[in-house]
Amino acid sequence: MNTDFANDLPTKIKIEKIYESYVPYLTVVMQNIEKKLQQNIHLSSQPTYKARVKSFDSYYKKILRIKPHEAAKSDKIVCLTDMMGIRIICAFLEDLSVVLDELQPLFKIKEVERKGSSQNFKEFGYESIHVLIEIPKECIPAGDSFLNFNLPEEAVCEIQIRTILQDAWAEVEHELIYKSEFSPFDLPLRRKLASMNASLSLADIIFQEIRDYQKKLQGEMEERRKSFYEKADELDSLVPEKLSDGTDKIERISPYVKGTIDDMLLDAIHAHNTGDLEKAVRIYTQIIESKPEPDKIVLSVIHKHRGMAFFARSEYEKSLEDFKLSADFDPSNFRAIYYEGIVYSILRKNKDAVECYTRSLELNEYQSHAFYRRSLAYYEMHDYEKAMQDITAAQKLGLTSDACIALHNKLIAQFDMNM
């Protein structure tokens, strides 16, 4: 019998005893790293975190495969790169690079691997970004219960970055193929798996395209809304400065689906923002005349936008008509009713303006600007008590513009004069 060969075989009981003794220690290390990630990774849609310390059975199988001789000779824990694993699951493809960038200053990164990036469309392995980080000193657990534990210098934690769909595929693939140690040889079955993987990858791409489109549309809408408020403020003798919501203009991107209502709306708003109001009104009118389905909500939105374009052209009666139609098509559209009030204010029909602001606030009581403008209307009507109540409400909700302060000071002066 070859005793040298027998001595080179790893002893499972010994390895298990060492590994299991480290599990509580590894768990705390991993939890500390996860906490650091949660405190420092910032996305518009917050990611989901999954963390696990590798089970002994999985650990032992891998040890036998890649480090059997080291395990046989060592009386200490033998490190694998995936003993501690943390998964960051993101909503969109764009989030993956953001997370990777935000990891750079947080940890000393030892390796970055983009799994699946070299696969062709006929293959069905999962995609994921795997990052190996050095264990930060501040994540090493302290306390008497951990005095006898220390990790070798080569110890790392694996951080996986995936989208929701990439993670879903990886979980299923792990159950079907990896855990069962089965790789399908049948061509039709391989094609089905590849097709499913391709479908999920395509879905991720489509979700990202929709996300890009929404961000572009939102950016254009914010610009258009800002210009609307600026014009309203310019026409208001009590407002010393233009409102600004701090929105940065997003770079122009190609429309998502050419010829759709969304595409036409984006073109119209972009034309509006660049000063081509005639084109904007023409496109809005084309959408309205097409009688879109579901018509009521869509028509409410389009009438609101066209009303803003008419307002920018100083066609206040047409603007007013569109805002009224917008509210008729969608009675919950508090913003259209608020815009209606702004037009009445510009026309110096303050009683009608107050009625609109009140209706809008009944639908959404957290509109600081609606309180401010109703206060302004009350001031014009010499109802200083109600004006003071509204300006106080506006400031309580966080409105601290110079215009708001100026009106507040004017009201204080009125009360002082009447004392």
XYZ file of C-alpha atoms in Angstrom:
419
model
C 0.000 0.000 0.000
C 1.325 3.441 -0.891
C 1.305 5.226 2.490
C 2.687 8.434 0.985
C -0.374 8.615 -1.240
C -2.652 7.995 1.769
C -0.919 10.756 3.721
C -1.595 13.178 0.856
C -5.345 12.616 1.029
C -7.289 15.355 2.840
C -9.108 14.302 5.996
C -12.705 15.386 5.701
C -13.445 15.337 9.441
C -10.449 17.552 10.231
C -11.246 19.999 7.419
C -14.895 20.174 8.483
C -13.990 20.867 12.110
C -11.662 23.730 11.116
C -14.101 25.212 8.599
C -17.185 25.018 10.817
C -15.295 26.704 13.651
C -14.664 29.637 11.300
C -18.246 29.967 10.046
C -19.412 32.388 12.802
C -16.272 34.477 12.243
C -16.733 34.527 8.470
C -20.406 35.420 8.928
C -19.559 38.530 10.950
C -16.871 39.581 8.451
C -19.359 39.200 5.610
C -22.100 41.082 7.477
C -19.720 43.972 8.148
C -18.802 44.175 4.463
C -22.479 44.040 3.464
C -23.263 46.872 5.892
C -20.483 48.956 4.366
C -21.920 48.315 0.902
C -25.436 49.293 1.941
C -24.170 52.543 3.431
C -22.134 53.545 0.384
C -23.840 52.196 -2.750
C -26.313 54.770 -4.053
C -28.650 54.020 -6.963
C -31.946 55.592 -7.996
C -33.513 52.155 -7.528
C -31.865 50.707 -4.445
C -30.405 47.232 -5.021
C -31.215 44.034 -3.154
C -28.458 42.277 -1.221
C -27.954 38.557 -0.727
C -25.111 37.214 1.381
C -23.964 33.734 2.301
C -21.033 31.851 3.758
C -20.324 28.784 1.639
C -21.761 25.561 3.065
C -19.211 22.972 4.129
C -20.359 20.430 1.527
C -19.817 22.962 -1.286
C -16.549 24.096 0.283
C -15.247 20.521 0.591
C -16.143 19.587 -2.982
C -14.259 22.604 -4.287
C -11.278 21.944 -1.991
C -10.995 18.422 -3.398
C -11.115 19.853 -6.890
C -8.580 22.679 -6.641
C -6.593 22.480 -3.339
C -6.558 18.881 -2.078
C -2.845 18.733 -1.183
C -2.866 22.047 0.652
C -5.910 20.941 2.672
C -4.267 17.614 3.544
C -1.172 19.276 4.988
C -2.638 22.374 6.638
C -3.946 22.675 10.185
C -5.486 26.049 9.352
C -8.396 27.075 7.195
C -7.688 26.843 3.482
C -9.150 29.876 1.768
C -11.305 29.863 -1.332
C -12.205 33.031 -3.209
C -15.923 32.417 -2.757
C -16.123 31.347 0.898
C -17.898 34.634 1.580
C -20.212 35.860 -1.147
C -22.312 38.989 -1.368
C -24.635 39.557 -4.292
C -25.774 43.049 -5.298
C -28.907 42.719 -7.427
C -29.762 45.794 -9.482
C -32.826 46.795 -11.462
C -31.121 47.968 -14.663
C -28.031 47.230 -16.737
C -26.737 50.773 -16.262
C -26.603 50.167 -12.509
C -23.920 47.496 -12.876
C -21.200 49.915 -13.960
C -22.332 52.443 -11.331
C -21.940 49.859 -8.560
C -18.563 48.762 -9.916
C -17.360 52.385 -9.930
C -18.624 52.951 -6.387
C -16.751 49.864 -5.155
C -13.389 51.294 -6.259
C -12.848 53.752 -3.384
C -14.421 51.448 -0.783
C -12.165 48.389 -1.062
C -8.844 47.200 -2.348
C -9.951 45.265 -5.428
C -7.841 42.251 -6.319
C -9.714 41.008 -9.394
C -12.688 41.843 -11.613
C -14.186 39.154 -13.845
C -17.095 39.665 -16.231
C -18.589 36.207 -16.476
C -20.505 35.394 -19.641
C -19.246 38.439 -21.553
C -17.397 36.273 -24.085
C -20.278 33.871 -24.723
C -21.978 33.752 -28.082
C -25.749 33.657 -28.505
C -25.805 29.846 -28.701
C -24.488 29.454 -25.159
C -26.542 29.601 -21.995
C -24.224 30.389 -19.082
C -25.200 33.237 -16.758
C -23.781 36.759 -16.935
C -22.414 38.477 -13.862
C -19.632 40.772 -12.684
C -17.503 39.114 -9.999
C -15.263 41.308 -7.866
C -12.740 39.950 -5.378
C -11.917 42.368 -2.571
C -9.360 42.293 0.186
C -10.954 42.085 3.634
C -10.951 45.617 5.084
C -9.417 45.891 8.548
C -12.497 47.674 9.882
C -14.621 44.648 8.892
C -12.577 42.208 10.979
C -14.674 41.307 14.058
C -13.406 42.239 17.492
C -14.245 40.739 20.858
C -13.077 37.914 23.094
C -14.988 35.267 21.149
C -12.883 35.957 18.039
C -9.425 36.361 19.596
C -8.155 33.017 18.308
C -9.309 33.588 14.737
C -7.455 35.224 11.908
C -7.664 34.879 8.171
C -4.670 34.312 5.897
C -3.515 37.335 3.887
C -4.931 35.848 0.686
C -8.468 35.764 2.120
C -10.990 37.662 -0.007
C -14.704 38.268 -0.248
C -16.482 37.815 -3.561
C -18.987 40.496 -4.566
C -21.282 39.624 -7.467
C -23.105 42.375 -9.349
C -26.141 41.326 -11.397
C -29.449 42.552 -12.682
C -32.640 40.996 -11.360
C -33.018 38.930 -14.535
C -29.376 37.834 -14.556
C -29.805 36.672 -10.976
C -33.019 34.818 -11.800
C -31.299 32.970 -14.636
C -28.257 32.154 -12.496
C -30.448 30.668 -9.760
C -32.316 28.438 -12.214
C -29.151 27.463 -14.075
C -27.509 26.574 -10.754
C -30.367 24.207 -9.902
C -30.661 22.654 -13.364
C -27.025 22.230 -14.281
C -24.459 23.035 -11.601
C -26.018 21.299 -8.599
C -27.138 18.302 -10.632
C -23.739 18.144 -12.357
C -25.639 17.793 -15.600
C -24.838 19.467 -18.888
C -27.490 18.829 -21.549
C -26.173 17.111 -24.651
C -29.480 17.001 -26.488
C -29.434 19.757 -29.123
C -33.118 20.777 -28.824
C -32.740 21.112 -25.039
C -29.569 23.174 -25.422
C -31.390 25.398 -27.879
C -34.246 25.916 -25.418
C -31.840 26.913 -22.648
C -29.953 29.255 -24.972
C -33.243 30.753 -26.119
C -34.356 31.400 -22.533
C -31.035 33.011 -21.699
C -31.232 35.182 -24.819
C -34.803 36.204 -23.960
C -33.791 37.328 -20.479
C -30.787 39.207 -21.866
C -33.021 40.905 -24.429
C -35.495 41.811 -21.678
C -32.674 43.453 -19.716
C -31.698 45.474 -22.794
C -35.299 46.524 -23.432
C -35.796 47.525 -19.785
C -32.655 49.661 -20.034
C -33.846 51.279 -23.279
C -37.174 52.123 -21.646
C -35.291 53.502 -18.641
C -33.135 55.679 -20.917
C -36.244 56.875 -22.724
C -38.018 57.715 -19.473
C -35.021 59.677 -18.198
C -34.861 61.638 -21.429
C -38.599 62.322 -21.369
C -38.490 63.283 -17.692
C -35.589 65.632 -18.327
C -37.416 67.315 -21.192
C -40.588 67.604 -19.085
C -38.687 69.187 -16.201
C -37.162 71.707 -18.589
C -40.560 72.488 -20.055
C -42.151 72.828 -16.596
C -39.343 75.115 -15.460
C -39.794 77.405 -18.464
C -43.553 77.512 -17.764
C -42.972 78.643 -14.178
C -40.334 81.135 -15.282
C -42.742 82.828 -17.677
C -45.460 82.879 -15.015
C -43.012 84.528 -12.621
C -41.899 87.079 -15.214
C -45.523 88.163 -15.606
C -46.008 88.454 -11.869
C -45.017 91.826 -10.437
C -44.397 90.430 -6.957
C -41.900 87.769 -7.974
C -38.320 89.106 -7.897
C -36.636 86.078 -9.392
C -37.328 83.082 -11.566
C -38.028 79.731 -10.021
C -35.447 77.042 -10.537
C -35.729 73.361 -9.694
C -32.051 72.698 -10.413
C -32.820 70.240 -13.182
C -29.961 69.549 -15.563
C -30.836 68.991 -19.176
C -30.207 65.430 -20.301
C -28.413 64.797 -23.550
C -30.682 64.067 -26.490
C -31.073 60.374 -27.273
C -32.760 58.531 -30.091
C -36.484 57.934 -29.517
C -37.353 54.493 -28.243
C -40.035 53.540 -30.790
C -40.366 55.772 -33.818
C -43.866 56.980 -34.601
C -45.513 56.042 -31.299
C -47.338 58.519 -29.071
C -44.393 58.443 -26.666
C -42.025 59.283 -29.503
C -44.250 62.129 -30.752
C -44.615 63.469 -27.214
C -40.844 63.475 -26.730
C -40.388 65.349 -30.036
C -43.073 67.858 -29.060
C -41.581 68.535 -25.618
C -38.095 68.838 -27.096
C -39.430 71.329 -29.662
C -41.135 73.176 -26.805
C -37.907 73.332 -24.794
C -35.876 74.578 -27.768
C -38.371 77.336 -28.527
C -40.092 75.810 -31.558
C -43.553 76.315 -30.086
C -45.345 76.111 -33.426
C -43.979 72.603 -34.014
C -44.786 71.613 -30.425
C -48.423 72.717 -30.729
C -48.723 70.976 -34.111
C -47.503 67.634 -32.722
C -49.659 67.891 -29.588
C -52.659 68.564 -31.814
C -51.826 65.576 -34.033
C -51.786 63.312 -30.993
C -55.106 64.682 -29.739
C -56.747 64.292 -33.144
C -55.540 60.686 -33.389
C -57.861 59.843 -30.452
C -55.309 57.682 -28.593
C -56.260 54.641 -26.540
C -56.728 54.546 -23.602
C -57.890 58.010 -24.564
C -58.795 59.788 -21.312
C -55.482 59.638 -19.436
C -53.420 60.205 -22.571
C -55.598 63.124 -23.645
C -55.305 64.645 -20.180
C -51.515 64.596 -20.443
C -51.390 65.952 -23.996
C -53.866 68.758 -23.320
C -51.784 69.771 -20.310
C -48.627 69.928 -22.444
C -50.322 71.812 -25.253
C -51.748 74.232 -22.696
C -48.200 74.956 -21.529
C -47.117 75.570 -25.121
C -50.010 77.998 -25.656
C -49.052 79.694 -22.397
C -45.484 80.131 -23.649
C -46.943 81.786 -26.770
C -49.009 84.118 -24.531
C -52.236 82.598 -25.901
C -53.789 82.480 -22.449
C -57.389 81.689 -23.400
C -56.290 78.664 -25.439
C -53.980 77.656 -22.610
C -56.817 77.913 -20.113
C -59.086 75.792 -22.307
C -56.463 73.050 -22.568
C -55.839 72.954 -18.813
C -59.578 72.678 -18.190
C -59.850 69.813 -20.709
C -56.870 68.117 -19.072
C -58.635 68.199 -15.698
C -61.923 67.061 -17.282
C -60.252 63.995 -18.823
C -58.468 63.191 -15.547
C -60.130 64.760 -12.455
C -57.179 63.619 -10.313
C -54.736 65.716 -12.360
C -53.982 68.267 -9.632
C -51.166 69.821 -11.631
C -53.426 70.759 -14.574
C -55.819 72.453 -12.131
C -52.873 74.279 -10.549
C -51.742 75.474 -14.005
C -55.290 76.659 -14.661
C -55.006 78.750 -11.509
C -51.725 80.271 -12.718
C -53.401 81.420 -15.958
C -56.247 83.004 -13.994
C -53.644 84.770 -11.834
C -51.913 86.139 -14.921
C -55.298 87.347 -16.189
C -55.838 88.945 -12.754
C -58.926 86.821 -12.144
C -57.843 86.124 -8.594
C -61.127 84.684 -7.321
C -61.057 82.026 -10.065
C -57.370 81.446 -9.356
C -58.040 80.838 -5.648
C -60.748 78.336 -6.544
C -58.331 76.388 -8.785
C -55.500 76.404 -6.251
C -57.938 75.177 -3.610
C -59.154 72.323 -5.822
C -55.569 71.361 -6.603
C -54.598 71.382 -2.920
C -57.613 69.242 -2.060
C -56.136 66.605 -4.382
C -52.553 67.064 -3.141
C -52.046 69.079 0.034
C -48.240 68.986 -0.159
C -47.767 71.560 -2.929
C -45.726 74.403 -1.496
C -45.981 76.430 -4.712
C -49.766 76.083 -4.790
C -49.943 77.532 -1.268
C -47.592 80.325 -2.335
C -49.630 81.246 -5.415
C -52.914 81.094 -3.522
C -51.320 83.394 -0.937
C -50.350 85.723 -3.769
C -53.935 85.728 -5.068
C -55.307 86.425 -1.587
C -52.827 89.295 -1.276
C -54.132 90.795 -4.533
C -57.655 90.446 -3.084
C -56.502 92.209 0.139
C -57.359 89.141 2.224
C -54.113 89.362 4.182
C -55.051 86.912 6.931
C -55.637 84.045 4.499
C -52.573 85.108 2.532
C -50.464 84.847 5.692
C -51.863 81.398 6.485
C -50.923 80.171 3.003
C -47.442 81.692 2.895
C -46.772 80.111 6.294
C -47.910 76.737 4.925
C -45.663 77.175 1.865
C -42.640 77.907 4.047
C -43.471 75.006 6.343
C -43.365 72.716 3.299
C -39.877 73.988 2.477
C -40.408 76.842 0.019
C -37.698 79.421 0.842
C -37.313 81.320 -2.438
C -36.754 85.076 -2.462
C -40.240 85.455 -3.929
C -41.766 83.642 -0.962
C -39.755 85.699 1.538
C -40.679 88.929 -0.270
C -44.393 88.141 -0.063
C -44.074 87.190 3.589
C -42.374 90.513 4.344
C -45.076 92.416 2.455
C -47.731 90.693 4.550
C -45.903 91.503 7.802
C -45.754 95.113 6.678
C -49.503 95.103 6.045
C -50.200 93.751 9.527
C -47.862 96.326 11.058
C -49.655 99.097 9.206
C -53.026 97.937 10.500
C -51.980 97.624 14.135
